[in-house]
Tab-separated table of C-alpha atoms in Angstrom:
chain	number	residue	atom	x	y	z
H	242	MET	CA	18.030	26.388	-10.371
H	243	ALA	CA	19.198	23.905	-13.006
H	244	ILE	CA	22.215	24.990	-15.029
H	245	ALA	CA	21.372	25.512	-18.687
H	246	ASP	CA	23.559	23.990	-21.372
H	247	LEU	CA	26.471	26.248	-22.209
H	248	PRO	CA	26.831	27.703	-25.677
H	249	ARG	CA	28.592	25.387	-28.110
H	250	ALA	CA	30.814	28.185	-29.289
H	251	ASP	CA	34.520	28.938	-29.342
H	252	ALA	CA	33.902	31.995	-27.177
H	253	PHE	CA	31.223	32.884	-24.629
H	254	MET	CA	30.609	34.958	-21.514
H	255	LEU	CA	29.280	33.641	-18.207
H	256	ARG	CA	27.610	36.472	-16.309
H	257	ARG	CA	27.112	36.574	-12.532
H	258	CYS	CA	29.064	33.522	-11.425
H	259	SER	CA	29.670	33.069	-7.694
H	260	VAL	CA	33.415	32.422	-7.429
H	261	PRO	CA	35.113	31.613	-4.101
H	262	LYS	CA	37.814	34.156	-3.282
H	263	ALA	CA	40.302	31.281	-2.932
H	264	PHE	CA	40.299	30.914	-6.732
H	265	LEU	CA	40.655	34.569	-7.722
H	266	ALA	CA	43.647	36.812	-8.264
H	267	PRO	CA	44.330	39.705	-5.853
H	268	GLY	CA	42.321	42.754	-6.788
H	269	ILE	CA	39.254	40.838	-7.862
H	270	ALA	CA	39.275	38.931	-4.563
H	271	ASP	CA	39.659	42.031	-2.393
H	272	ARG	CA	36.075	41.990	-1.168
H	273	ASP	CA	34.287	41.125	2.051
H	274	GLY	CA	32.874	37.618	2.318
H	275	ASP	CA	33.989	34.283	0.912
H	276	ILE	CA	32.445	34.631	-2.564
H	277	VAL	CA	32.716	37.245	-5.330
H	278	LEU	CA	30.153	37.670	-8.111
H	279	CYS	CA	32.101	37.606	-11.381
H	280	ASP	CA	31.751	37.691	-15.152
H	281	VAL	CA	33.984	35.095	-16.796
H	282	GLN	CA	34.839	35.147	-20.499
H	283	VAL	CA	36.089	32.039	-22.315
H	284	ALA	CA	37.689	31.832	-25.750
H	285	ALA	CA	39.714	29.148	-27.547
H	286	GLY	CA	39.741	26.851	-24.521
H	287	LYS	CA	41.050	29.445	-22.087
H	288	ILE	CA	39.714	31.965	-19.619
H	289	VAL	CA	40.484	35.310	-21.243
H	290	GLY	CA	38.975	37.647	-18.686
H	291	VAL	CA	37.427	37.836	-15.211
H	292	THR	CA	35.838	40.952	-13.731
H	293	ARG	CA	33.522	41.640	-10.832
H	294	SER	CA	29.945	41.702	-12.026
H	295	ASP	CA	29.255	44.954	-10.206
H	296	ALA	CA	32.275	46.698	-11.722
H	297	GLY	CA	31.184	46.759	-15.341
H	298	SER	CA	33.068	44.601	-17.815
H	299	GLY	CA	35.970	45.762	-19.903
H	300	ILE	CA	36.168	42.392	-21.616
H	301	LEU	CA	32.979	42.532	-23.699
H	302	ALA	CA	33.196	40.776	-27.019
H	303	SER	CA	30.862	39.666	-29.751
H	304	CYS	CA	30.015	36.270	-28.296
H	305	PRO	CA	27.083	34.485	-26.655
H	306	GLU	CA	26.329	35.415	-23.062
H	307	VAL	CA	24.679	33.357	-20.318
H	308	ASP	CA	23.291	34.733	-17.069
H	309	MET	CA	24.435	32.130	-14.516
H	310	ALA	CA	22.116	33.548	-11.827
H	311	ARG	CA	24.894	33.286	-9.174
H	312	ALA	CA	25.763	29.635	-9.891
H	313	MET	CA	29.058	28.740	-8.232
H	314	LEU	CA	32.152	28.255	-10.366
H	315	TRP	CA	35.189	26.252	-9.204
H	316	PRO	CA	38.343	25.112	-10.992
H	317	CYS	CA	38.601	21.362	-11.497
H	318	PHE	CA	39.444	19.182	-8.504
H	319	THR	CA	42.754	17.517	-7.652
H	320	ASP	CA	42.896	14.306	-5.615
H	321	LEU	CA	46.376	14.105	-4.129
H	322	HIS	CA	45.950	10.773	-2.359
H	323	CYS	CA	43.955	7.742	-3.459
H	324	HIS	CA	44.401	3.988	-4.013
H	325	LEU	CA	43.149	3.128	-7.482
H	326	ASP	CA	44.777	-0.309	-7.379
H	327	LYS	CA	42.560	-1.342	-4.437
H	328	GLY	CA	39.439	0.389	-5.683
H	329	GLN	CA	36.138	-1.278	-6.593
H	330	ILE	CA	36.894	-4.666	-4.964
H	331	VAL	CA	34.368	-4.387	-2.142
H	332	ASP	CA	31.811	-6.690	-3.809
H	333	ARG	CA	34.215	-9.602	-4.146
H	334	ALA	CA	36.641	-9.070	-1.241
H	335	PRO	CA	36.109	-11.228	1.850
H	336	ALA	CA	33.898	-9.611	4.455
H	337	CYS	CA	35.647	-8.131	7.474
H	338	ASP	CA	34.687	-6.364	10.704
H	339	GLY	CA	35.805	-2.971	9.412
H	340	THR	CA	38.961	-2.738	11.501
H	341	PHE	CA	42.233	-1.694	9.912
H	342	LEU	CA	44.038	-5.022	10.178
H	343	ALA	CA	41.021	-7.064	9.093
H	344	ALA	CA	40.594	-4.806	6.064
H	345	LEU	CA	44.244	-5.266	5.105
H	346	ASP	CA	43.813	-9.028	5.384
H	347	SER	CA	40.786	-8.863	3.102
H	348	VAL	CA	42.754	-6.861	0.524
H	349	ALA	CA	45.566	-9.422	0.703
H	350	VAL	CA	43.152	-12.235	-0.152
H	351	ASP	CA	41.667	-10.296	-3.072
H	352	ARG	CA	45.148	-9.611	-4.438
H	353	ALA	CA	45.018	-13.079	-6.027
H	354	TYR	CA	42.885	-11.464	-8.780
H	355	TRP	CA	45.236	-8.539	-9.404
H	356	ASP	CA	46.651	-9.304	-12.809
H	357	ARG	CA	47.287	-6.432	-15.191
H	358	ASN	CA	43.855	-6.570	-16.859
H	359	ASP	CA	41.901	-6.702	-13.590
H	360	THR	CA	43.865	-3.856	-12.025
H	361	GLN	CA	43.754	-1.667	-15.117
H	362	PHE	CA	40.002	-2.168	-15.520
H	363	ARG	CA	39.307	-1.131	-11.918
H	364	MET	CA	41.722	1.799	-12.020
H	365	ASP	CA	40.147	3.056	-15.226
H	366	PHE	CA	36.688	2.782	-13.656
H	367	GLY	CA	37.877	4.967	-10.778
H	368	LEU	CA	39.353	7.530	-13.153
H	369	ARG	CA	36.115	7.655	-15.126
H	370	CYS	CA	34.284	8.450	-11.881
H	371	ALA	CA	36.786	11.146	-10.938
H	372	PHE	CA	36.669	12.706	-14.401
H	373	ALA	CA	32.868	12.825	-14.506
H	374	HIS	CA	32.837	14.515	-11.082
H	375	GLY	CA	35.248	17.204	-12.319
H	376	CYS	CA	38.730	16.004	-11.351
H	377	ASP	CA	41.693	16.760	-13.625
H	378	ALA	CA	44.653	15.524	-11.535
H	379	VAL	CA	45.074	12.358	-9.458
H	380	ARG	CA	47.929	10.848	-7.472
H	381	THR	CA	47.447	7.194	-6.597
H	382	HIS	CA	49.441	4.956	-4.285
H	383	LEU	CA	50.318	1.499	-5.645
H	384	ASP	CA	51.095	-1.456	-3.395
H	385	SER	CA	54.696	-2.166	-4.374
H	386	ASP	CA	56.033	-4.917	-2.121
H	387	HIS	CA	53.869	-7.768	-3.444
H	388	ALA	CA	53.987	-10.071	-6.471
H	389	THR	CA	51.322	-7.909	-8.135
H	390	ALA	CA	53.467	-4.760	-8.092
H	391	LEU	CA	54.783	-4.916	-11.654
H	392	ALA	CA	51.311	-5.495	-13.088
H	393	SER	CA	49.971	-2.501	-11.149
H	394	TRP	CA	52.744	-0.206	-12.363
H	395	GLU	CA	52.294	-1.384	-15.956
H	396	ALA	CA	48.554	-0.739	-15.707
H	397	PHE	CA	49.287	2.707	-14.299
H	398	ALA	CA	51.667	3.524	-17.157
H	399	ASP	CA	49.065	2.535	-19.745
H	400	LEU	CA	46.394	4.623	-18.055
H	401	ARG	CA	48.673	7.633	-17.660
H	402	ASP	CA	49.070	7.656	-21.447
H	403	GLN	CA	45.378	6.984	-22.140
H	404	TRP	CA	44.207	9.742	-19.806
H	405	ALA	CA	46.803	12.342	-20.806
H	406	GLY	CA	45.102	15.668	-21.476
H	407	ARG	CA	42.117	14.736	-19.327
H	408	ILE	CA	43.629	13.686	-15.974
H	409	ALA	CA	47.239	14.281	-14.962
H	410	LEU	CA	48.079	10.950	-13.324
H	411	GLN	CA	50.906	10.276	-10.843
H	412	ALA	CA	51.767	7.181	-8.809
H	413	VAL	CA	53.531	6.546	-5.507
H	414	SER	CA	55.152	3.279	-4.429
H	415	LEU	CA	53.434	2.106	-1.239
H	416	VAL	CA	55.466	-0.280	0.930
H	417	GLN	CA	55.191	-1.100	4.619
H	418	VAL	CA	58.257	0.566	6.070
H	419	GLY	CA	59.412	-2.556	7.901
H	420	ALA	CA	59.892	-4.364	4.588
H	421	LEU	CA	62.365	-1.684	3.550
H	422	ALA	CA	64.793	-2.902	6.210
H	423	ASP	CA	65.879	-5.261	3.416
H	424	PRO	CA	68.258	-3.055	1.372
H	425	ALA	CA	67.796	-5.161	-1.761
H	426	LEU	CA	64.003	-4.792	-1.648
H	427	ALA	CA	64.308	-1.062	-0.969
H	428	ARG	CA	66.568	-0.608	-3.995
H	429	ALA	CA	64.253	-2.681	-6.181
H	430	VAL	CA	61.247	-0.578	-5.177
H	431	ALA	CA	63.160	2.640	-5.849
H	432	GLU	CA	64.359	1.385	-9.230
H	433	ARG	CA	60.865	0.382	-10.332
H	434	THR	CA	59.468	3.706	-9.129
H	435	ALA	CA	62.107	5.601	-11.081
H	436	THR	CA	61.579	3.459	-14.196
H	437	PHE	CA	57.882	4.351	-14.256
H	438	GLY	CA	58.417	8.025	-13.354
H	439	GLY	CA	56.777	7.734	-9.952
H	440	VAL	CA	57.155	9.080	-6.441
H	441	LEU	CA	58.930	7.056	-3.752
H	442	GLY	CA	56.862	6.274	-0.670
H	443	ALA	CA	56.245	4.102	2.350
H	444	SER	CA	53.760	3.606	5.162
H	445	THR	CA	55.398	4.145	8.547
H	446	ARG	CA	55.064	1.906	11.583
H	447	GLN	CA	56.942	1.729	14.866
H	448	VAL	CA	59.550	-0.797	13.737
H	449	PRO	CA	63.158	-1.446	14.793
H	450	ASP	CA	65.746	0.754	13.036
H	451	LEU	CA	63.103	3.138	11.726
H	452	PRO	CA	65.568	6.099	11.604
H	453	ALA	CA	67.999	4.079	9.482
H	454	ILE	CA	65.228	2.884	7.142
H	455	ILE	CA	63.907	6.408	6.633
H	456	ASP	CA	67.417	7.733	6.044
H	457	HIS	CA	68.044	5.047	3.421
H	458	LEU	CA	64.759	5.896	1.696
H	459	PHE	CA	65.855	9.528	1.453
H	460	LEU	CA	69.185	8.390	-0.017
H	461	LEU	CA	67.438	6.250	-2.636
H	462	ALA	CA	65.254	9.208	-3.596
H	463	GLU	CA	68.234	11.554	-3.820
H	464	GLU	CA	70.197	9.161	-6.024
H	465	ARG	CA	67.300	8.912	-8.494
H	466	GLY	CA	65.898	12.439	-8.289
H	467	LEU	CA	62.590	11.251	-6.830
H	468	ASP	CA	60.082	13.091	-4.663
H	469	LEU	CA	58.778	11.422	-1.488
H	470	ASP	CA	55.262	10.719	-0.263
H	471	PHE	CA	54.628	8.968	3.070
H	472	HIS	CA	51.684	7.474	4.920
H	473	VAL	CA	52.619	8.724	8.386
H	474	ASP	CA	51.490	7.793	11.906
H	475	GLU	CA	48.085	6.498	10.818
H	476	THR	CA	47.270	5.472	14.376
H	477	SER	CA	45.974	6.724	17.713
H	478	ASP	CA	49.217	5.675	19.429
H	479	PRO	CA	50.865	8.823	20.860
H	480	ALA	CA	54.243	7.058	20.693
H	481	ALA	CA	54.085	7.128	16.872
H	482	THR	CA	56.460	9.965	15.955
H	483	ALA	CA	57.552	9.194	12.401
H	484	LEU	CA	56.375	12.658	11.317
H	485	LEU	CA	59.024	14.285	13.486
H	486	LEU	CA	61.633	11.807	12.256
H	487	ILE	CA	60.848	12.507	8.587
H	488	ALA	CA	61.015	16.271	9.147
H	489	GLN	CA	64.314	16.017	11.004
H	490	THR	CA	65.761	13.753	8.297
H	491	ALA	CA	64.739	16.190	5.573
H	492	ILE	CA	66.376	19.063	7.458
H	493	ARG	CA	69.585	17.154	8.182
H	494	ARG	CA	69.937	15.884	4.608
H	495	ARG	CA	68.833	19.195	3.072
H	496	PHE	CA	66.566	17.193	0.817
H	497	GLY	CA	65.791	19.133	-2.354
H	498	GLY	CA	62.714	17.281	-3.570
H	499	ARG	CA	59.067	17.603	-2.603
H	500	ILE	CA	57.840	15.694	0.437
H	501	VAL	CA	54.170	14.978	1.104
H	502	VAL	CA	53.067	13.373	4.366
H	503	GLY	CA	49.579	11.935	4.777
H	504	HIS	CA	47.323	11.145	7.746
H	505	CYS	CA	49.547	12.203	10.708
H	506	CYS	CA	46.769	11.052	13.062
H	507	SER	CA	48.832	10.446	16.206
H	508	LEU	CA	49.732	14.138	16.347
H	509	ALA	CA	46.221	14.823	17.655
H	510	VAL	CA	46.755	12.655	20.755
H	511	GLN	CA	50.259	13.822	21.712
H	512	ASP	CA	51.134	16.339	24.386
H	513	GLU	CA	51.624	19.997	23.493
H	514	PRO	CA	55.439	20.188	23.794
H	515	LEU	CA	55.847	17.281	21.347
H	516	VAL	CA	53.228	18.757	19.020
H	517	ASP	CA	55.007	22.118	18.948
H	518	TRP	CA	58.388	20.486	18.382
H	519	THR	CA	57.014	18.370	15.565
H	520	LEU	CA	55.098	21.104	13.767
H	521	ASP	CA	58.023	23.522	13.996
H	522	ALA	CA	60.207	20.863	12.357
H	523	VAL	CA	57.596	20.141	9.685
H	524	ALA	CA	57.433	23.841	8.815
H	525	GLN	CA	61.226	24.191	8.762
H	526	ALA	CA	61.600	21.113	6.544
H	527	GLY	CA	59.052	22.434	4.054
H	528	LEU	CA	56.838	19.345	4.258
H	529	SER	CA	53.336	19.407	2.781
H	530	VAL	CA	50.463	17.589	4.497
H	531	VAL	CA	47.498	15.789	2.972
H	532	ILE	CA	44.682	14.914	5.338
H	533	LEU	CA	42.375	11.971	4.653
H	534	PRO	CA	39.423	12.726	6.920
H	535	VAL	CA	36.884	10.324	5.437
H	536	LEU	CA	39.087	7.244	5.728
H	537	ASN	CA	40.384	8.222	9.150
H	538	LEU	CA	36.825	8.683	10.343
H	539	GLN	CA	36.115	5.181	9.030
H	540	LEU	CA	39.106	3.367	10.574
H	541	GLN	CA	40.497	5.244	13.560
H	542	ASP	CA	39.285	4.221	17.022
H	543	ARG	CA	37.196	1.428	15.498
H	544	HIS	CA	36.449	-1.411	17.875
H	545	PRO	CA	33.528	-3.787	17.227
H	546	GLY	CA	30.652	-3.051	19.587
H	547	ARG	CA	32.171	0.217	20.853
H	548	THR	CA	31.342	3.758	19.784
H	549	PRO	CA	34.434	5.651	18.534
H	550	ARG	CA	35.681	8.395	20.833
H	551	TRP	CA	37.644	10.546	18.348
H	552	ARG	CA	37.547	11.526	14.679
H	553	GLY	CA	41.094	10.604	13.708
H	554	ILE	CA	41.779	13.990	12.083
H	555	THR	CA	45.155	15.650	12.533
H	556	LEU	CA	45.928	19.207	13.682
H	557	ILE	CA	45.228	21.028	10.453
H	558	HIS	CA	44.434	24.443	11.926
H	559	GLU	CA	47.668	24.425	13.893
H	560	MET	CA	49.532	23.445	10.721
H	561	ARG	CA	48.001	26.265	8.731
H	562	GLU	CA	48.953	28.747	11.462
H	563	ARG	CA	52.592	27.801	10.836
H	564	GLY	CA	52.287	28.167	7.071
H	565	ILE	CA	52.366	24.411	6.418
H	566	PRO	CA	50.473	23.610	3.175
H	567	VAL	CA	47.462	21.369	3.830
H	568	ALA	CA	45.548	19.479	1.136
H	569	ILE	CA	42.529	17.192	1.424
H	570	GLY	CA	42.605	13.784	-0.301
H	571	GLY	CA	39.956	11.215	-1.100
H	572	ASP	CA	41.907	8.043	-0.168
H	573	ASN	CA	40.308	4.594	-0.521
H	574	VAL	CA	37.119	4.058	-2.531
H	575	ARG	CA	34.913	0.939	-2.396
H	576	ASP	CA	37.444	-1.431	-0.889
H	577	PRO	CA	37.610	-3.139	2.535
H	578	LEU	CA	39.348	-0.136	4.109
H	579	HIS	CA	36.559	2.200	2.992
H	580	PRO	CA	33.616	0.494	1.281
H	581	HIS	CA	32.022	3.817	0.264
H	582	GLY	CA	32.824	6.822	-1.912
H	583	ASP	CA	32.922	7.610	-5.626
H	584	HIS	CA	36.078	9.732	-6.238
H	585	ASP	CA	33.984	12.880	-5.806
H	586	MET	CA	36.183	15.529	-4.229
H	587	LEU	CA	33.204	17.765	-3.490
H	588	ALA	CA	31.818	15.016	-1.248
H	589	VAL	CA	35.241	14.670	0.394
H	590	PHE	CA	35.478	18.443	0.901
H	591	ARG	CA	32.002	18.483	2.432
H	592	GLU	CA	32.985	15.878	5.020
H	593	ALA	CA	36.329	17.547	5.711
H	594	LEU	CA	34.610	20.862	6.361
H	595	ARG	CA	32.283	19.245	8.888
H	596	ILE	CA	34.879	17.029	10.562
H	597	GLY	CA	37.619	19.666	10.742
H	598	HIS	CA	35.470	22.774	11.327
H	599	LEU	CA	36.769	24.473	8.195
H	600	ASP	CA	34.014	27.055	8.156
H	601	ALA	CA	33.097	30.329	9.834
H	602	PRO	CA	34.636	31.475	7.549
H	603	VAL	CA	35.345	28.924	4.831
H	604	GLY	CA	38.113	31.229	3.617
H	605	ASP	CA	40.616	29.618	1.282
H	606	TRP	CA	39.935	26.002	2.324
H	607	PRO	CA	38.381	25.221	-1.102
H	608	ALA	CA	41.910	25.506	-2.525
H	609	SER	CA	42.811	22.407	-0.479
H	610	VAL	CA	41.068	20.252	-3.110
H	611	THR	CA	42.205	22.303	-6.118
H	612	GLY	CA	45.294	24.526	-6.287
H	613	VAL	CA	47.103	23.445	-3.119
H	614	PRO	CA	47.350	19.740	-4.052
H	615	ARG	CA	48.282	20.691	-7.631
H	616	ALA	CA	51.284	22.563	-6.252
H	617	MET	CA	52.232	19.545	-4.130
H	618	MET	CA	52.176	17.446	-7.323
H	619	GLY	CA	54.383	19.954	-9.125
H	620	LEU	CA	51.642	20.788	-11.629
H	621	PRO	CA	50.932	24.235	-13.109
H	622	ALA	CA	48.713	26.464	-11.011
H	623	ARG	CA	45.007	26.778	-11.730
H	624	GLN	CA	42.893	29.861	-11.011
H	625	ILE	CA	39.724	31.399	-12.260
H	626	GLY	CA	41.731	34.041	-14.037
H	627	ALA	CA	42.869	35.254	-17.430
H	628	GLY	CA	45.337	32.944	-19.140
H	629	HIS	CA	44.301	29.808	-17.262
H	630	PRO	CA	42.699	26.850	-19.050
H	631	ALA	CA	38.920	26.891	-19.196
H	632	ASP	CA	38.710	23.768	-17.035
H	633	PHE	CA	36.111	24.374	-14.355
H	634	ILE	CA	32.925	23.150	-12.689
H	635	LEU	CA	29.600	24.952	-12.443
H	636	PHE	CA	27.243	24.193	-9.572
H	637	SER	CA	23.630	25.295	-9.361
H	638	ALA	CA	24.292	26.207	-5.718
H	639	ARG	CA	24.838	29.907	-5.056
H	640	THR	CA	26.273	29.755	-1.541
H	641	TYR	CA	28.343	27.349	0.530
H	642	SER	CA	25.238	26.348	2.463
H	643	GLU	CA	23.502	25.350	-0.777
H	644	LEU	CA	26.646	23.733	-2.185
H	645	LEU	CA	27.158	21.464	0.810
H	646	ALA	CA	23.497	20.692	1.446
H	647	ARG	CA	23.056	18.476	-1.627
H	648	PRO	CA	25.256	16.171	-3.754
H	649	GLN	CA	25.285	18.640	-6.701
H	650	ALA	CA	24.599	15.818	-9.128
H	651	ASP	CA	23.528	18.397	-11.718
H	652	ARG	CA	26.979	20.002	-11.875
H	653	VAL	CA	28.352	20.964	-15.279
H	654	VAL	CA	32.009	20.172	-15.970
H	655	VAL	CA	33.790	22.305	-18.563
H	656	ARG	CA	37.068	21.139	-20.147
H	657	ASP	CA	38.985	23.166	-22.729
H	658	GLY	CA	36.075	25.586	-22.834
H	659	GLN	CA	33.497	22.966	-23.797
H	660	GLN	CA	30.820	21.324	-21.689
H	661	SER	CA	31.882	17.761	-20.911
H	662	THR	CA	29.606	14.923	-21.926
H	663	ALA	CA	31.307	12.423	-19.572
H	664	ARG	CA	28.922	10.454	-17.371
H	665	LEU	CA	29.515	8.280	-14.354
H	666	PRO	CA	30.129	4.641	-15.282
H	667	ASP	CA	27.494	2.142	-14.181
H	668	PHE	CA	28.551	-0.166	-11.366
H	669	SER	CA	27.222	-3.101	-13.356
H	670	ALA	CA	30.300	-2.754	-15.569
H	671	LEU	CA	32.287	-4.206	-12.665
H	672	ASP	CA	30.259	-7.432	-12.639
H	673	VAL	CA	32.710	-9.014	-15.098
H	674	LEU	CA	35.314	-8.948	-12.316
H	675	LEU	CA	33.264	-11.007	-9.864
H	676	PRO	CA	34.344	-14.662	-9.437
H	677	THR	CA	30.988	-15.895	-10.767
H	678	HIS	CA	31.619	-14.123	-14.092
H	679	ARG	CA	35.190	-15.239	-14.632
């Protein structure tokens, strides 16, 4: 079923919407199954009432009504972890064999083009994709230990202002942790991050003095009131234990800010005693985890001419059992690390569900691309409930099977109670960035 255009009215009622229980308040959600059939009323840019369709509505008003014929309704997506500064360079970056190190080398060569205009153009293109797909909050990592760092942060600041009210945009400083052994560089990165209102971060490796480097990073964050966001143990090496170190440091320092840790791949190849020790510490420290299943599937256990033996996903079910918040992020898009993708969090959720066995039942996993990452970003909660903004997505699919079977290119995005007219930008717009057009 194609979704009909919504009424162009200040108030309207959507009858018989299929809403995942993960997005509903207690009471409405107290039903068997993953999905509840609901009537949703919108007025003045907000959701003013939600009732079960079989309960009879106490929120009737004199306004247009649309029978949604069980079309699914989700709140807008949140992408907690991406790399807008690297995005959309795949057509001009040097070819590589797809391995992690070769991809990083290819990015390093392309960085010669990363002036403020180039970076801002590509970042804006990525945001336009995300917005058209139904995303209203994005956190991007910015390479911050290269000569291009200032230009990237300035481009981010411009875009944060330009996109205000449409996408809540945050940025994290991304630095290879070994470089932070230089105290002067570490302070400079922290100062720039604070100046632009960002989140302090690093990508961990097994380097000398790692405990001291991590401890100093915590100190820099504490002095400036910054949250932390780490790329952690993005490797199949079972000796990579930075996740445990970060959790122990947070506990010892009684760190008061938010801490997000991403990837955590090595946890899946460690022995059970170490896993239990680590996850207990992560839970005690109050860390939040963002998994990046699409990128890890692309890069982990990649060896030319050899079929990969593992998926690279971390122990998300075991984390959830301990009450550790788990979000799903989109990560790299159309760059040498991941030459695919389009900032579509439904596509990312689809792959995460398959890779991580997040079904039977699906339960509240849909919140891992909506409300859970919003909380990790410190943003106001979003539900399909009275008082929340009328920012949501309608899919013609009626069930999870239908939703995940097709790309849902006919989705309807609603912002401030009005059907969005945003469309995906054409890739030809990026041709101006190719060397032959400069």
